[in-house]
Coordinates of C-alpha atoms in Angstrom, one line a residue:
M1 CA 82.7 8.6 -38.4
S2 CA 82.7 8.0 -41.0
K3 CA 81.1 10.2 -44.4
K4 CA 77.8 6.5 -44.5
A5 CA 77.3 7.4 -40.8
K6 CA 76.5 10.9 -40.7
K7 CA 74.1 10.4 -43.4
I8 CA 73.0 7.7 -41.7
G9 CA 72.7 9.8 -39.2
I10 CA 71.3 12.9 -40.1
I11 CA 68.2 10.7 -41.8
F12 CA 67.6 9.3 -38.5
L13 CA 66.8 12.3 -37.0
L14 CA 65.4 14.3 -39.5
V15 CA 62.8 11.1 -39.7
L16 CA 62.3 10.7 -35.9
V17 CA 61.2 14.9 -36.0
T18 CA 58.7 14.1 -38.5
I19 CA 57.9 11.4 -36.3
L20 CA 57.2 13.5 -33.3
C21 CA 55.6 16.3 -36.1
V22 CA 53.0 14.2 -36.7
A23 CA 52.3 12.7 -33.5
L24 CA 51.9 16.1 -31.9
G25 CA 50.1 17.8 -34.9
F26 CA 48.6 14.1 -34.3
K27 CA 47.5 14.8 -30.6
T28 CA 47.0 19.0 -30.6
R29 CA 44.1 17.5 -33.4
Y30 CA 42.9 14.8 -30.4
D31 CA 42.7 16.8 -28.3
N32 CA 41.0 19.7 -30.1
R33 CA 38.2 17.9 -30.9
I34 CA 34.6 18.6 -31.7
K35 CA 32.6 16.3 -28.9
I36 CA 29.1 16.2 -29.1
I37 CA 26.8 13.9 -27.0
Q38 CA 23.3 12.7 -28.5
F39 CA 21.0 11.9 -26.4
E40 CA 18.7 9.0 -25.7
P41 CA 14.7 10.2 -25.8
Q42 CA 13.0 8.5 -23.4
G43 CA 9.8 8.9 -23.1
P44 CA 7.0 7.4 -26.1
R45 CA 7.9 10.5 -27.9
Q46 CA 10.9 12.1 -30.4
S47 CA 12.7 14.4 -28.8
M48 CA 15.8 16.1 -29.1
G49 CA 19.1 16.5 -26.5
Y50 CA 23.0 17.1 -27.0
M51 CA 26.0 17.5 -24.6
L52 CA 28.2 19.4 -25.6
K53 CA 32.3 19.1 -24.2
T54 CA 35.0 21.6 -24.7
N55 CA 38.6 20.7 -24.8
K56 CA 38.3 21.7 -20.4
D57 CA 35.9 19.3 -19.8
K58 CA 33.2 22.8 -20.1
L59 CA 29.8 21.4 -21.5
I60 CA 27.2 23.3 -23.0
M61 CA 23.8 22.1 -24.3
I62 CA 21.5 22.8 -27.2
D63 CA 17.8 21.8 -26.2
G64 CA 17.1 18.6 -24.5
G65 CA 14.2 17.0 -24.9
T66 CA 11.2 16.7 -23.5
K67 CA 10.1 17.1 -19.8
L68 CA 10.3 13.0 -19.6
D69 CA 14.4 13.9 -20.8
K70 CA 14.3 16.1 -17.5
Q71 CA 16.1 13.1 -15.1
H72 CA 18.3 11.7 -17.3
V73 CA 19.2 14.9 -19.1
S74 CA 20.0 16.1 -15.7
Q75 CA 22.0 13.5 -14.7
K76 CA 24.5 14.1 -17.0
I77 CA 25.3 17.8 -16.2
K78 CA 26.5 16.8 -12.3
E79 CA 28.1 13.9 -13.9
N80 CA 30.4 16.0 -16.0
G81 CA 30.6 18.9 -13.9
E82 CA 27.4 20.2 -12.8
E83 CA 27.7 23.5 -14.3
V84 CA 26.7 25.0 -17.5
E85 CA 28.4 27.9 -19.9
Y86 CA 25.6 28.0 -22.7
W87 CA 22.0 26.2 -23.0
F88 CA 21.1 27.2 -26.9
I89 CA 17.3 26.4 -27.0
T90 CA 16.7 26.0 -31.6
H91 CA 12.3 26.6 -31.2
A92 CA 10.0 27.0 -29.1
H93 CA 8.5 23.0 -28.4
D94 CA 8.2 21.6 -25.7
D95 CA 10.6 18.8 -27.3
H96 CA 13.4 20.3 -27.4
Y97 CA 12.6 23.2 -24.3
G98 CA 10.3 20.6 -22.3
A99 CA 13.5 19.5 -20.6
L100 CA 15.4 22.5 -19.2
N101 CA 11.7 23.6 -18.8
E102 CA 11.3 21.0 -15.9
I103 CA 14.8 21.4 -14.6
L104 CA 14.2 25.4 -14.3
K105 CA 11.2 25.1 -12.8
E106 CA 12.2 22.6 -10.3
N107 CA 15.7 25.1 -9.2
D108 CA 17.5 22.3 -9.9
D109 CA 21.3 21.9 -8.4
I110 CA 22.7 22.5 -11.9
K111 CA 24.1 25.9 -12.1
I112 CA 23.6 27.7 -16.0
N113 CA 25.4 30.5 -17.3
N114 CA 23.8 31.8 -20.0
I115 CA 20.5 30.4 -21.9
I116 CA 20.3 31.8 -25.2
V117 CA 17.4 31.7 -27.5
S118 CA 15.0 33.5 -30.8
L119 CA 12.2 33.6 -29.6
N120 CA 9.0 35.1 -30.7
D121 CA 6.5 37.8 -27.8
E122 CA 3.3 35.7 -26.8
E123 CA 0.9 36.5 -28.6
W124 CA 2.1 35.6 -32.2
Y125 CA 2.5 31.7 -30.7
K126 CA -1.6 32.1 -29.4
V127 CA -2.1 32.7 -33.1
N128 CA 0.4 30.9 -35.4
D129 CA 1.1 27.6 -32.7
E130 CA -2.5 27.7 -31.3
N131 CA -2.1 24.0 -30.4
R132 CA 1.0 24.0 -28.7
F133 CA -0.3 27.7 -27.3
E134 CA -0.1 27.2 -23.1
D135 CA 3.2 24.5 -22.7
I136 CA 5.2 28.0 -25.1
K137 CA 3.1 31.0 -22.2
E138 CA 4.2 28.3 -19.4
F139 CA 8.1 28.8 -20.6
L140 CA 8.0 32.0 -21.5
S141 CA 7.4 32.7 -18.2
I142 CA 9.9 30.6 -16.9
L143 CA 11.9 32.3 -18.6
K144 CA 11.4 35.8 -17.2
R145 CA 11.1 34.9 -13.8
E146 CA 12.9 37.4 -11.6
D147 CA 16.1 35.0 -10.4
I148 CA 16.0 33.4 -13.6
A149 CA 15.8 36.6 -16.3
P150 CA 19.6 37.5 -16.1
K151 CA 21.1 34.7 -17.8
V152 CA 18.9 35.1 -20.7
R153 CA 19.4 36.0 -24.2
E154 CA 18.2 36.9 -27.5
A155 CA 20.7 35.5 -29.9
I156 CA 22.1 38.7 -32.5
L157 CA 22.5 37.2 -36.5
R158 CA 25.8 36.0 -36.8
E159 CA 26.4 36.7 -33.8
K160 CA 30.0 34.0 -32.4
I161 CA 30.5 32.8 -28.8
S162 CA 33.6 30.5 -27.8
V163 CA 34.2 28.5 -25.5
D164 CA 38.0 27.3 -25.0
N165 CA 38.5 25.7 -28.3
L166 CA 34.8 25.8 -29.2
N167 CA 33.0 28.8 -31.3
F168 CA 29.9 28.7 -31.8
K169 CA 27.9 30.5 -34.4
I170 CA 23.8 31.3 -35.3
L171 CA 23.1 31.4 -39.2
K172 CA 19.6 32.0 -37.9
L173 CA 17.3 33.2 -36.1
K174 CA 13.5 33.0 -35.4
S175 CA 11.2 33.4 -38.7
P176 CA 7.7 34.7 -37.8
E177 CA 6.9 35.9 -41.7
I178 CA 7.5 32.6 -41.9
V179 CA 3.2 31.1 -40.4
E180 CA 3.4 27.5 -42.4
N181 CA 5.0 25.0 -40.3
A182 CA 5.1 27.6 -38.2
G183 CA 6.3 26.9 -35.2
N184 CA 9.2 24.4 -36.3
N185 CA 10.7 26.8 -38.6
Q186 CA 11.6 29.6 -36.3
S187 CA 14.1 27.4 -35.8
M188 CA 18.1 29.1 -34.6
I189 CA 21.0 27.8 -36.2
I190 CA 24.0 26.7 -34.6
K191 CA 26.8 25.2 -37.0
V192 CA 29.9 24.8 -34.2
D193 CA 33.9 24.3 -35.3
N194 CA 36.7 24.1 -33.6
M195 CA 39.1 26.4 -36.3
F196 CA 38.7 22.1 -38.4
K197 CA 36.1 20.5 -38.3
S198 CA 32.6 21.7 -37.9
A199 CA 29.4 20.8 -37.5
L200 CA 25.9 22.6 -38.0
F201 CA 22.8 22.2 -35.6
L202 CA 19.1 22.4 -37.8
G203 CA 16.4 22.5 -35.3
D204 CA 13.3 21.2 -36.7
L205 CA 13.5 24.0 -40.0
G206 CA 11.0 23.3 -42.5
V207 CA 11.0 23.4 -46.8
Q208 CA 9.1 26.7 -46.2
G209 CA 12.5 28.1 -44.1
E210 CA 15.1 26.5 -45.8
E211 CA 15.5 28.5 -49.1
D212 CA 16.2 31.6 -47.4
F213 CA 18.9 29.9 -44.7
V214 CA 20.8 28.2 -47.6
N215 CA 20.7 31.1 -50.3
N216 CA 22.5 33.3 -47.1
N217 CA 24.5 31.4 -45.9
L218 CA 26.1 28.7 -48.4
D219 CA 29.0 29.8 -47.6
E220 CA 28.2 29.0 -44.4
I221 CA 27.0 25.2 -44.6
K222 CA 29.3 22.8 -45.5
V223 CA 30.2 21.4 -42.8
D224 CA 31.7 17.7 -41.6
A225 CA 28.4 16.6 -39.0
V226 CA 24.5 17.9 -39.3
Q227 CA 22.2 17.3 -37.2
M228 CA 18.9 15.9 -39.0
A229 CA 16.6 18.6 -39.1
H230 CA 13.1 17.3 -37.7
H231 CA 14.0 14.7 -36.6
G232 CA 14.9 13.3 -39.9
Q233 CA 11.0 13.1 -40.8
Q234 CA 9.3 16.0 -43.0
G235 CA 12.4 18.7 -42.5
V236 CA 14.1 20.3 -44.7
G237 CA 14.4 18.2 -48.1
K238 CA 17.7 16.6 -50.8
E239 CA 19.1 19.9 -52.0
T240 CA 19.9 21.9 -48.7
Y241 CA 21.6 17.9 -47.6
E242 CA 24.1 17.5 -50.5
K243 CA 25.1 21.5 -50.2
I244 CA 25.5 20.7 -46.9
N245 CA 28.2 18.1 -47.8
P246 CA 28.3 15.9 -44.3
K247 CA 30.4 12.6 -43.7
I248 CA 28.4 12.4 -40.3
C249 CA 24.7 12.6 -39.8
M250 CA 23.5 13.7 -36.2
W251 CA 19.6 12.2 -35.7
P252 CA 17.8 12.7 -32.8
T253 CA 14.3 9.7 -33.2
P254 CA 13.8 7.4 -32.0
D255 CA 13.4 4.0 -32.4
W256 CA 9.4 3.8 -34.4
L257 CA 9.8 7.0 -36.3
W258 CA 13.3 5.6 -37.4
D259 CA 11.4 3.2 -38.7
N260 CA 7.7 5.6 -39.6
N261 CA 5.7 2.8 -37.6
N262 CA 2.6 3.7 -36.3
G263 CA 2.2 0.2 -34.7
N264 CA 0.9 -1.6 -38.5
G265 CA 5.0 -2.1 -39.6
F266 CA 7.4 -0.3 -41.3
N267 CA 7.1 2.1 -43.5
T268 CA 3.5 2.8 -41.8
A269 CA 3.1 6.1 -40.2
E270 CA 2.7 9.4 -42.7
Y271 CA 6.3 10.6 -41.7
K272 CA 9.1 11.0 -43.7
T273 CA 12.0 9.6 -42.2
I274 CA 12.2 6.4 -44.6
E275 CA 12.5 9.3 -47.4
T276 CA 15.0 10.7 -46.1
R277 CA 17.1 7.3 -45.2
Q278 CA 17.0 6.7 -48.2
W279 CA 18.7 10.4 -49.0
I280 CA 21.3 10.7 -46.8
I281 CA 22.5 6.7 -47.0
E282 CA 21.1 5.3 -50.6
E283 CA 22.0 8.3 -52.2
M284 CA 25.0 10.5 -50.7
K285 CA 26.4 7.5 -49.3
I286 CA 26.8 8.7 -46.5
K287 CA 28.7 5.9 -43.9
Q288 CA 28.1 7.5 -40.1
N289 CA 25.1 7.8 -38.9
Y290 CA 24.7 8.1 -34.9
I291 CA 21.0 7.3 -34.4
A292 CA 19.1 8.6 -30.9
K293 CA 17.2 5.5 -31.0
D294 CA 20.7 3.7 -30.2
G295 CA 21.3 4.8 -26.8
D296 CA 22.9 8.0 -25.8
L297 CA 26.3 7.9 -28.2
T298 CA 29.3 10.2 -28.3
I299 CA 30.3 11.5 -31.7
E300 CA 33.7 12.8 -31.6
I301 CA 34.9 15.2 -35.0
W302 CA 38.6 15.5 -35.2

């Protein structure tokens, strides 16, 4: 074989090895993706529900929505194995815990291994979230039920929970000292990553709690995807989103809230969704927006 032929053979081999390495890296990264399913609200109210699937098909739930979302959420879980490894509840508002509350009440045929919460005592909600107190009281009571209580525990600040390829980290717990927009500002904030990419779930965090959260997590909050706080309206401010600097925004937002429509047309209600849309889409130029009004949506980050 001539020297030229040998040289060509070596170059061909190197190119082949390079292609194989790139393909293997591509496959490894894809198999390790963060897979998030954002649920469409099944009732007229705003609600928030997310299902995450690991690379070994284990399920993790974040909130779930209202009691009207129960049947839909339950069905989706059953279609994916009937077992939830961890169920995180960001805060005690029924548009977040309602579906889980109904599943627990009805002893639905779903296995839930762990329920992670960050909740105040009953008296706190009676004083600071009076309008929702009776519903919250029922939820707290169900969590104390003999068959459920062993699965329930309070989250620990900065703890990490790993399930297969996904790592969950608690960046914020309840904030009982905040009594303005009190219930929403109790939101537990959860970061999920796969060592390559990351997503942040803000719950319903409001402006009263955002400064401390940001200042305490400056090295943690820059992520690839973010769940828009308080359904995309009247949650955290533009500066917080700029510091998060996401490429993907997940909006747990029904159609009427997306257009801020109280029945009299575009932007006729009192919410701030249109202002938030302007920050994200027009000013920050974020092109990947997943909106719950458009149905159940699968977001893959890899």
